[in-house]
Each structure stands twice: as C-alpha cells, then as structure tokens.
Tab-separated table of C-alpha atoms in Angstrom:
chain	number	residue	atom	x	y	z
A	1	UNK	CA	21.268	2.537	18.700
A	2	UNK	CA	22.807	4.710	16.080
A	3	UNK	CA	21.797	7.531	14.664
A	4	UNK	CA	23.497	9.316	11.668
A	5	UNK	CA	21.843	12.651	11.953
A	6	UNK	CA	20.749	13.168	15.935
A	7	UNK	CA	18.451	15.843	14.840
A	8	UNK	CA	16.489	13.375	12.678
A	9	UNK	CA	12.797	14.653	13.416
A	10	UNK	CA	10.940	11.333	12.922
A	11	UNK	CA	7.266	12.709	13.756
A	12	UNK	CA	7.983	14.958	10.527
A	13	UNK	CA	9.433	12.453	8.567
A	14	UNK	CA	6.023	10.111	9.222
A	15	UNK	CA	3.297	12.795	8.526
A	16	UNK	CA	5.083	13.486	4.948
A	17	UNK	CA	5.603	10.155	3.997
A	18	UNK	CA	1.899	9.222	5.285
A	19	UNK	CA	0.468	12.366	3.081
A	20	UNK	CA	2.012	11.276	-0.031
A	21	UNK	CA	0.799	8.184	0.158
A	22	UNK	CA	-2.455	8.997	1.166
A	23	UNK	CA	-2.065	11.365	-1.557
A	24	UNK	CA	-1.884	9.088	-4.451
A	25	UNK	CA	-5.192	7.024	-2.952
A	26	UNK	CA	-6.752	10.001	-3.430
A	27	UNK	CA	-7.761	9.291	-7.274
A	28	UNK	CA	-8.599	5.622	-7.187
A	29	UNK	CA	-11.140	6.554	-4.075
A	30	UNK	CA	-12.625	9.612	-5.576
A	31	UNK	CA	-13.221	7.187	-8.691
A	32	UNK	CA	-14.543	4.526	-6.906
A	33	UNK	CA	-17.175	6.523	-5.341
A	34	UNK	CA	-18.024	8.052	-8.170
A	35	UNK	CA	-18.562	4.731	-10.290
A	36	UNK	CA	-20.501	3.211	-7.399
A	37	UNK	CA	-22.783	5.994	-6.727
A	38	UNK	CA	-23.249	5.783	-10.816
A	39	UNK	CA	-23.636	1.916	-11.086
A	40	UNK	CA	-25.916	2.012	-8.352
A	41	UNK	CA	-28.172	4.764	-9.616
A	42	UNK	CA	-28.550	3.185	-12.904
A	43	UNK	CA	-29.126	-0.466	-10.680
A	44	UNK	CA	-26.011	-1.753	-12.985
A	45	UNK	CA	-24.274	-3.088	-9.547
A	46	UNK	CA	-24.538	-7.044	-9.719
A	47	UNK	CA	-23.448	-9.668	-6.500
A	48	UNK	CA	-23.401	-12.531	-8.915
A	49	UNK	CA	-19.959	-13.180	-10.238
A	50	UNK	CA	-20.692	-15.921	-12.278
A	51	UNK	CA	-23.786	-14.568	-14.189
A	52	UNK	CA	-22.661	-14.074	-17.582
A	53	UNK	CA	-18.776	-13.863	-16.799
A	54	UNK	CA	-16.250	-12.161	-19.503
A	55	UNK	CA	-13.650	-14.671	-18.989
A	56	UNK	CA	-11.189	-12.541	-20.845
A	57	UNK	CA	-11.849	-9.570	-18.983
A	58	UNK	CA	-11.774	-11.137	-15.448
A	59	UNK	CA	-8.714	-12.908	-16.386
A	60	UNK	CA	-6.816	-9.745	-17.206
A	61	UNK	CA	-7.996	-8.054	-14.428
A	62	UNK	CA	-6.865	-11.244	-12.023
A	63	UNK	CA	-3.117	-11.183	-13.584
A	64	UNK	CA	-2.938	-6.998	-13.016
A	65	UNK	CA	-4.130	-7.423	-9.324
A	66	UNK	CA	-2.142	-10.811	-8.819
A	67	UNK	CA	1.251	-9.209	-9.760
A	68	UNK	CA	0.438	-6.254	-7.702
A	69	UNK	CA	-0.175	-8.403	-4.720
A	70	UNK	CA	2.551	-11.048	-5.357
A	71	UNK	CA	4.995	-8.055	-5.704
A	72	UNK	CA	4.076	-5.948	-2.775
A	73	UNK	CA	2.934	-8.623	-0.384
A	74	UNK	CA	5.196	-11.922	-1.009
A	75	UNK	CA	8.633	-10.584	-1.809
A	76	UNK	CA	8.613	-6.953	-0.784
A	77	UNK	CA	9.588	-7.078	3.019
A	78	UNK	CA	12.280	-9.472	2.428
A	79	UNK	CA	14.128	-7.495	-0.489
A	80	UNK	CA	13.521	-4.687	1.833
A	81	UNK	CA	15.318	-6.364	4.901
A	82	UNK	CA	18.022	-7.479	2.408
A	83	UNK	CA	18.966	-4.253	1.068
A	84	UNK	CA	18.971	-2.235	4.227
A	85	UNK	CA	20.858	-4.638	6.198
A	86	UNK	CA	24.137	-2.562	4.645
A	87	UNK	CA	23.027	0.612	6.741
A	88	UNK	CA	23.105	0.581	10.660
A	89	UNK	CA	21.766	4.307	11.459
A	90	UNK	CA	18.268	4.278	12.098
A	91	UNK	CA	17.418	7.344	10.596
A	92	UNK	CA	19.506	6.333	7.160
A	93	UNK	CA	17.096	2.832	6.924
A	94	UNK	CA	13.810	5.224	7.156
A	95	UNK	CA	15.580	7.555	4.646
A	96	UNK	CA	16.637	4.578	2.185
A	97	UNK	CA	13.120	2.892	2.463
A	98	UNK	CA	11.336	6.139	1.343
A	99	UNK	CA	11.050	5.822	-2.289
A	100	UNK	CA	10.110	1.852	-1.934
A	101	UNK	CA	7.385	2.347	0.427
A	102	UNK	CA	6.033	5.330	-2.132
A	103	UNK	CA	6.552	2.893	-4.887
A	104	UNK	CA	4.788	-0.038	-3.163
A	105	UNK	CA	1.501	2.112	-2.168
A	106	UNK	CA	1.534	3.575	-5.548
A	107	UNK	CA	1.290	0.095	-6.756
A	108	UNK	CA	-1.940	-0.765	-4.564
A	109	UNK	CA	-3.343	2.742	-5.665
A	110	UNK	CA	-3.171	1.245	-9.313
A	111	UNK	CA	-4.453	-2.074	-8.036
A	112	UNK	CA	-7.442	0.134	-6.232
A	113	UNK	CA	-7.683	1.617	-9.788
A	114	UNK	CA	-7.872	-1.246	-11.452
A	115	UNK	CA	-10.726	-2.448	-9.499
A	116	UNK	CA	-12.197	0.779	-10.219
A	117	UNK	CA	-12.364	0.276	-13.931
A	118	UNK	CA	-13.439	-3.185	-13.550
A	119	UNK	CA	-16.588	-1.898	-11.386
A	120	UNK	CA	-17.133	0.670	-14.224
A	121	UNK	CA	-16.867	-2.133	-17.305
A	122	UNK	CA	-18.809	-4.687	-15.356
A	123	UNK	CA	-20.707	-3.607	-12.046
A	124	UNK	CA	-19.322	-6.670	-10.159
A	125	UNK	CA	-19.410	-6.209	-6.612
A	126	UNK	CA	-16.124	-8.616	-6.349
A	127	UNK	CA	-14.304	-5.177	-7.681
A	128	UNK	CA	-15.507	-3.589	-4.811
A	129	UNK	CA	-14.374	-6.630	-2.786
A	130	UNK	CA	-10.833	-6.497	-4.093
A	131	UNK	CA	-10.818	-2.711	-3.681
A	132	UNK	CA	-11.376	-2.621	-0.200
A	133	UNK	CA	-8.347	-5.370	0.376
A	134	UNK	CA	-6.206	-2.813	-1.353
A	135	UNK	CA	-7.663	-0.108	1.150
A	136	UNK	CA	-7.031	-2.237	4.084
A	137	UNK	CA	-3.481	-2.756	2.888
A	138	UNK	CA	-2.818	0.803	2.174
A	139	UNK	CA	-4.307	2.006	5.533
A	140	UNK	CA	-2.648	-0.726	7.740
A	141	UNK	CA	0.533	-0.085	6.319
A	142	UNK	CA	0.994	3.545	7.115
A	143	UNK	CA	4.236	4.778	8.174
A	144	UNK	CA	4.263	5.092	12.114
A	145	UNK	CA	6.588	4.551	14.709
A	146	UNK	CA	5.288	1.116	15.642
A	147	UNK	CA	5.231	0.017	12.072
A	148	UNK	CA	8.805	0.545	11.543
A	149	UNK	CA	9.785	-0.789	14.758
A	150	UNK	CA	7.897	-4.086	13.932
A	151	UNK	CA	9.223	-3.870	10.236
A	152	UNK	CA	12.812	-3.825	11.444
A	153	UNK	CA	12.031	-6.033	14.089
A	154	UNK	CA	13.609	-3.776	16.888
A	155	UNK	CA	13.952	-4.474	20.527
A	156	UNK	CA	14.928	-2.545	23.495
A	157	UNK	CA	16.252	1.150	23.276
A	158	UNK	CA	15.761	1.267	19.547
A	159	UNK	CA	12.027	0.259	19.827
A	160	UNK	CA	11.326	2.654	22.342
A	161	UNK	CA	12.801	5.594	20.208
A	162	UNK	CA	11.064	4.665	17.018
A	163	UNK	CA	7.740	4.182	18.754
A	164	UNK	CA	7.689	7.613	20.554
C-alpha cells in the first residue's frame, strides 16, 4: 500500500468532505420542507400527474434532471477512475477526488432544487418523488471508508486501511 503522507488522517478527511456535501444539501432540503408545507396547507398538492399537464414546463424540468443524472450517475465513475489511474498513492487519490465529489454533489443539490421549484410551481407529487431520488443518491454516496474502498475496488491491506 502506497501513501505519500503517512500521517494522512482519513477520518478527518471523510468528516470534512461529508460536512461540505451536506451543507450544499441544506438549501434544497429547507426549500422542500417549506414548499411542501405551504402546498399542503393550501390543498394544492396534486397526486395525478397527467391531469392538466404543462408539457413545456415538465419537459424543461425533465431535461434538467435528466442531464444531471446522466452526467453524475452514468459517466462520472468511469471518468474519475481514468483520471485517478495516474496516481499510485491512496491519499493522493483521495485528495484528487475531493473537488469532483463536491461538484457531483452540488449537481445533485441543484437537481433537488429543480424538484423543489417544480413542486412549488405545479404542486405535482412527482417532483417530491424525484427529490427523494436525489436525497437517496446523496446519502448513499456519502464519503466513507467503505464507499471509497468499493469505488477504487480495493483489496487486501488497502481495503482494510481504507475501511478502518
């Protein structure tokens, strides 16, 4: 196992990165709570999506959400693995993936924000469902030792070090 800095504190690194990621989630989460409660109090939530649909509005929202999901779910991992293959030390790989991880989670927070806006404008519960997808993506991919061990496909001593 190669480390450039033997004193690298991975637990502090994980906590710092996790704090930054959840900080970006707070604005859409607070917005969702406020919009949901406002719509609920006014009986403006709609559970039937195809009843009087606004095709142009929903189409633009779908394009935004689709782009974010395609960019962050379908191609992101392979792009990162290609980029990180040039580095051998695990601590360097972790440092180099920090900005792309934050960028990916900012995009997920923007996707959640799109859903909040859709819920605010139309009151369709479909946007609450898609918002939930973004919450699941953010929480399931939070930076932990297990996540990085799986992401880098580590084995043996490297995996043990990462998951400790």
